[in-house]
Short mmCIF file of C-alpha atoms in Angstrom, two decimals:
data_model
loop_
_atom_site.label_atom_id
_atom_site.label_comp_id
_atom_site.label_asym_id
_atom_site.label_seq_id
_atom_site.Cartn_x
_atom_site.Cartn_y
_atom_site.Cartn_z
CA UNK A 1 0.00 0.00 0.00
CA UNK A 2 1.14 3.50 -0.58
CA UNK A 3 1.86 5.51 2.51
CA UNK A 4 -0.46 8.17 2.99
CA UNK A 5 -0.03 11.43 2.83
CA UNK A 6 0.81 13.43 5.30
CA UNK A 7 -0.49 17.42 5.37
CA UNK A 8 2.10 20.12 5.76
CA UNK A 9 5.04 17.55 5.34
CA UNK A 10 7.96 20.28 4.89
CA UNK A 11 10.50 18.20 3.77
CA UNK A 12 7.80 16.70 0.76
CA UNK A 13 6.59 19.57 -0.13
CA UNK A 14 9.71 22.04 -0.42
CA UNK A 15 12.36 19.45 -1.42
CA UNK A 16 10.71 15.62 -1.69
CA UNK A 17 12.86 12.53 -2.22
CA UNK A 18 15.04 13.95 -4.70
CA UNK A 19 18.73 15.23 -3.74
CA UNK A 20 19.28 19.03 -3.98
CA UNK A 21 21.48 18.19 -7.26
CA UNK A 22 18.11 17.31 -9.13
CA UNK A 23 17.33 21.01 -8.73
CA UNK A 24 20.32 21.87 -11.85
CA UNK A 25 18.53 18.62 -13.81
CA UNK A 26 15.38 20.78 -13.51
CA UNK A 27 16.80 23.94 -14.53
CA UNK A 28 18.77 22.08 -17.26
CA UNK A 29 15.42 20.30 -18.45
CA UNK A 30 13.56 23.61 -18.17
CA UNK A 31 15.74 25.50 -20.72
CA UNK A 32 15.74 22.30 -23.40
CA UNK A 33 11.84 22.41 -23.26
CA UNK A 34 11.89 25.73 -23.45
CA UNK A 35 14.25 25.73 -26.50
CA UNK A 36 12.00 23.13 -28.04
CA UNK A 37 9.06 24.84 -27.49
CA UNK A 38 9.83 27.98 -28.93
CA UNK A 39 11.16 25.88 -32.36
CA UNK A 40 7.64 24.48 -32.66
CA UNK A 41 5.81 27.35 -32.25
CA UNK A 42 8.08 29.39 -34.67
CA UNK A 43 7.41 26.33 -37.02
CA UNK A 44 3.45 26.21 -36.37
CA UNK A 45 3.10 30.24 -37.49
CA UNK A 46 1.79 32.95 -36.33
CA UNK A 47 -1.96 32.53 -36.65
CA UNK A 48 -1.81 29.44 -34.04
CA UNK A 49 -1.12 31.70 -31.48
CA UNK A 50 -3.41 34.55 -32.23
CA UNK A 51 -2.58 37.88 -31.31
CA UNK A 52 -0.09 37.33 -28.45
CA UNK A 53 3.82 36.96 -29.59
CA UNK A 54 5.36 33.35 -30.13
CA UNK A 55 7.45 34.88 -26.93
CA UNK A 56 4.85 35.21 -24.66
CA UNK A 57 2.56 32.34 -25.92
CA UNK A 58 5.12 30.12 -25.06
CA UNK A 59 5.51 31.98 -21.40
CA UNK A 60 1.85 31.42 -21.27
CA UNK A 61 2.35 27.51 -21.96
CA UNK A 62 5.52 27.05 -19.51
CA UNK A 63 3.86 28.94 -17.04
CA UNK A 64 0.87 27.72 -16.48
CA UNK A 65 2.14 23.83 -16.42
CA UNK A 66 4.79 25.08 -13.60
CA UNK A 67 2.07 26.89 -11.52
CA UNK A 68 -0.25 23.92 -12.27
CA UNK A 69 1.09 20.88 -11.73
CA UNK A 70 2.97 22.40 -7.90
CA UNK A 71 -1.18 23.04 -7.24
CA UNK A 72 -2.36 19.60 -7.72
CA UNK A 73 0.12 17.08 -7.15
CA UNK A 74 1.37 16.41 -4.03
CA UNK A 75 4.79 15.03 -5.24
CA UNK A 76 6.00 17.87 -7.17
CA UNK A 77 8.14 19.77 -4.52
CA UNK A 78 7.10 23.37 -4.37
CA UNK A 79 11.06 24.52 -4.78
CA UNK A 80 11.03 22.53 -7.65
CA UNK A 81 8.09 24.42 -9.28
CA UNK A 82 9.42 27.60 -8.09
CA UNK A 83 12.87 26.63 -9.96
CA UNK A 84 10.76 26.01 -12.94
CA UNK A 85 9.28 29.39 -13.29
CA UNK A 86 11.96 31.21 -12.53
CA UNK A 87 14.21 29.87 -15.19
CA UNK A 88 10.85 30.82 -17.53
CA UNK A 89 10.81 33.77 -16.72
CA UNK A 90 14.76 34.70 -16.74
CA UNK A 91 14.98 32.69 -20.08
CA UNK A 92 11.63 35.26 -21.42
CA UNK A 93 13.69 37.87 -20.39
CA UNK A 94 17.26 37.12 -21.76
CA UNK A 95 15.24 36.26 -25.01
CA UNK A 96 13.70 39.67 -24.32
CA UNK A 97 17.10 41.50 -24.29
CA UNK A 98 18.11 39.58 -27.15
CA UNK A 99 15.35 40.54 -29.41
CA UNK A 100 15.86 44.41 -28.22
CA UNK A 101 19.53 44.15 -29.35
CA UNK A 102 19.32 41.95 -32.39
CA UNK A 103 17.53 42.65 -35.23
CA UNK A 104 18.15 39.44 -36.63
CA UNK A 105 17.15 37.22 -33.48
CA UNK A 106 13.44 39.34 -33.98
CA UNK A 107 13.29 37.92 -37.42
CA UNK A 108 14.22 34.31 -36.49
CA UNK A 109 12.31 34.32 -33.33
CA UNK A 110 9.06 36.02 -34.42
CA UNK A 111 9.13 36.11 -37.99
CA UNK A 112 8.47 38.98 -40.58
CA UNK A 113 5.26 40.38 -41.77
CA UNK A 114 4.19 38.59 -44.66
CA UNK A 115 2.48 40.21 -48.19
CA UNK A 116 -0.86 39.00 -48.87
CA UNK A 117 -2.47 40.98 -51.05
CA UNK A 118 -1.13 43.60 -53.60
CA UNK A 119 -3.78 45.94 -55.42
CA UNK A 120 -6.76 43.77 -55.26
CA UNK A 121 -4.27 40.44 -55.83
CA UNK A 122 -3.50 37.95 -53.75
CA UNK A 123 0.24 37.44 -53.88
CA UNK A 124 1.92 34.16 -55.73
CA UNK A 125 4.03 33.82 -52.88
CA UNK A 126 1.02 33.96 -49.95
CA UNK A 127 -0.98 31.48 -52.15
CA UNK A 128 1.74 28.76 -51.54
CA UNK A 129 2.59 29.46 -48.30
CA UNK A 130 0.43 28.02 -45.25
CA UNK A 131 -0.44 31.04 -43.34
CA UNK A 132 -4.03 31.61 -44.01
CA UNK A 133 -6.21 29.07 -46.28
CA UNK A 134 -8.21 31.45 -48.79
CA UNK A 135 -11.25 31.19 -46.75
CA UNK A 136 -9.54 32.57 -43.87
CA UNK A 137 -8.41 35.07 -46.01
CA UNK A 138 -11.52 36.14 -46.91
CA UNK A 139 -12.79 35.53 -43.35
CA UNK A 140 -10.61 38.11 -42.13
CA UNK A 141 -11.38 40.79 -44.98
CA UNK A 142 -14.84 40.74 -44.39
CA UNK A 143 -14.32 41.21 -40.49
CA UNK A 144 -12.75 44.79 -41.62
CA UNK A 145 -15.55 45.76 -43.97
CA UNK A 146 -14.03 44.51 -47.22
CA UNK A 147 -16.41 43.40 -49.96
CA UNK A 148 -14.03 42.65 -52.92
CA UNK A 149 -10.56 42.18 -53.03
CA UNK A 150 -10.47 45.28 -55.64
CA UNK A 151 -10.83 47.61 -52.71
CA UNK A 152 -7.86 46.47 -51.26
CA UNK A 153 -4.40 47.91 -51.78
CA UNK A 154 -2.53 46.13 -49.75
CA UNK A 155 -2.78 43.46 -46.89
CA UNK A 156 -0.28 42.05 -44.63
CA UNK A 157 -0.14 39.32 -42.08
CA UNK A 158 1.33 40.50 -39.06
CA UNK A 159 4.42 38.24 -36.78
CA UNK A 160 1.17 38.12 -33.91
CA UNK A 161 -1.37 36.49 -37.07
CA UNK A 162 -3.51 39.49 -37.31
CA UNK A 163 -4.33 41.05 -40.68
CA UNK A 164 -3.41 44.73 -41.58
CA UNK A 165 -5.71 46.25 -44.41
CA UNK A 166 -4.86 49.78 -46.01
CA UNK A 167 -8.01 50.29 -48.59
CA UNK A 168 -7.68 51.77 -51.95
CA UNK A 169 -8.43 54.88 -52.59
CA UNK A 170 -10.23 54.87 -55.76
CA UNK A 171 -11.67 50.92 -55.52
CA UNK A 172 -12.02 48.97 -58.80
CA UNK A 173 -13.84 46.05 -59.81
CA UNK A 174 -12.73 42.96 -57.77
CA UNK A 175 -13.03 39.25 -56.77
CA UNK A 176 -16.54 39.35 -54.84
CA UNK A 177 -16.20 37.76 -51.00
CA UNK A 178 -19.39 38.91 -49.72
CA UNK A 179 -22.07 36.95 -49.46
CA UNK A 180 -19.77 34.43 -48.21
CA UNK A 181 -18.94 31.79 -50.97
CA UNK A 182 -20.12 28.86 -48.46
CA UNK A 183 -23.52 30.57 -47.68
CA UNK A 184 -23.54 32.07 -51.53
CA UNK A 185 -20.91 30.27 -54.21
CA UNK A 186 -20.10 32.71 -56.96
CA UNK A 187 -20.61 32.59 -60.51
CA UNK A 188 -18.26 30.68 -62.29
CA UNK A 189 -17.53 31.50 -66.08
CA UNK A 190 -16.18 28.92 -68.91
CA UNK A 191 -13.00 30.40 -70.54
CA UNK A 192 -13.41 32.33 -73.69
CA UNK A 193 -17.16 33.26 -72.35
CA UNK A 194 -17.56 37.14 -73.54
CA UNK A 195 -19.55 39.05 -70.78
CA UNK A 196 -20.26 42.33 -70.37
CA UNK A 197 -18.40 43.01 -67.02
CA UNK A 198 -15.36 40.81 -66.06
CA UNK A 199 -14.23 38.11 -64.16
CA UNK A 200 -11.34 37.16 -61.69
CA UNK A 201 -9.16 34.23 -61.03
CA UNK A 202 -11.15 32.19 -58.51
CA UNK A 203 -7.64 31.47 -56.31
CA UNK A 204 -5.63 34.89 -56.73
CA UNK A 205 -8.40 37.53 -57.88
CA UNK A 206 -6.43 39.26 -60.76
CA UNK A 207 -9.09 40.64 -63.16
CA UNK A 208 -9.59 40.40 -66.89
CA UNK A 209 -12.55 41.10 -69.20
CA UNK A 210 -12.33 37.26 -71.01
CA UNK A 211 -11.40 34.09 -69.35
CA UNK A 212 -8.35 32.84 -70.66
CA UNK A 213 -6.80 29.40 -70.39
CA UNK A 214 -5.13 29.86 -67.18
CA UNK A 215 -4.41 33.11 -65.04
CA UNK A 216 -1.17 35.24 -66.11
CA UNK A 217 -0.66 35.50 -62.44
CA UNK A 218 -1.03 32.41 -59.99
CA UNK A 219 -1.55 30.04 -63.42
CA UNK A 220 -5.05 28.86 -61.74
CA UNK A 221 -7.28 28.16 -64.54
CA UNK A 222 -11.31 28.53 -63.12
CA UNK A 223 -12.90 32.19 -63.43
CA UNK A 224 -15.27 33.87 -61.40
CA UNK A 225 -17.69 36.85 -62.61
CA UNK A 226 -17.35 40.03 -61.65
CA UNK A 227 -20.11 42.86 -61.60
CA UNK A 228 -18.86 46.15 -62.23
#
């Protein structure tokens, strides 16, 4: 049988059956994890963490397992716990310091903005990355107001995911988003149809007055029409 527990046991709950020398295995563990962490969540992106930093998502994360587990179980020594966060929180610092001093640490720690959209286009090089998935995208464009990617100028995703718009100033004709395409699906156009408005790649949004064979920008080939 397991001995039972005694309440207010010092020696258990401060230290526990571990030597004192565990306590640099802790700290040692604590910065690995750390490390790790951090590589993951630079490798996830951006719009997994919303709109707090990869820096202090993680000290969100490492935090709230240290103050956690010392609650709850009995055999995790409370000096222990108290090592754990404070290596957290120097490490969050020192990273901190680094990123203040280095502009190339900020890049490789939390990224760059990235291009999405360029005068009612949705860039070549956004369309094959994995930051936002078009209807994301489009999710987020219609949260600022945005009907059609023609009234766009330009749009960047931000190193904290969020989505910076700067409109046009004299809007033209663009790839519709609103009514949503799930609640709505837009009219799609055969190439070489002759219409009287225009139409727009359904993938990038780069307008021409006949559908060709394939768009001369993203080289997506299905057409969507556009009323002026």
């Amino acid at each position: 049988m397991e001995e039972a527990i005694q309440a207010f046991d010092w020696n258990r709950m401060l230290v526990g059956d571990a030597p004192l020398e565990f306590l640099f295995e802790i700290a040692f563990r604590t910065i690995i994890i750390y490390v790790y962490c951090l590589a993951l969540l630079r490798w996830l992106g951006s719009r997994t963490i919303g709109q707090l930093s990869t820096i202090e998502f993680l000290l969100v994360i490492a935090l709230g397992s240290a103050v956690g587990d010392s609650m709850f179980y009995p055999d995790v020594p409370l000096l222990h716990a108290l090592l754990v966060i404070t290596m957290v929180v120097l490490a969050n610092k020192a990273l901190d310091l680094f990123i203040a001093k280095s502009a190339r640490a900020e890049i490789v720690i939390d990224g760059v903005p990235e291009e999405a959209i360029r005068d009612g286009v949705v860039c070549k090089a956004f369309i094959a990355s994995t930051t936002f998935s078009q209807s994301e995208l489009f999710q987020q464009l219609r949260r600022q107001g945005v009907e059609n990617l023609g009234e766009v100028a330009r749009a960047y995703v931000e190193t904290n995911g969020g989505l910076s718009i700067f409109l046009a100033k004299n809007p033209k004709p663009g790839l519709p988003i609103v009514p949503p395409w799930e609640i709505d699906p837009p009219k799609f156009v055969k190439r070489g149809t002759t219409l009287e408005g225009s139409v727009g790649c359904k993938q990038c949004g780069m307008v021409t007055e006949v559908p060709t064979d394939c768009c001369s920008h993203c080289g997506y080939d299905v057409w969507v029409e556009i009323n002026k």
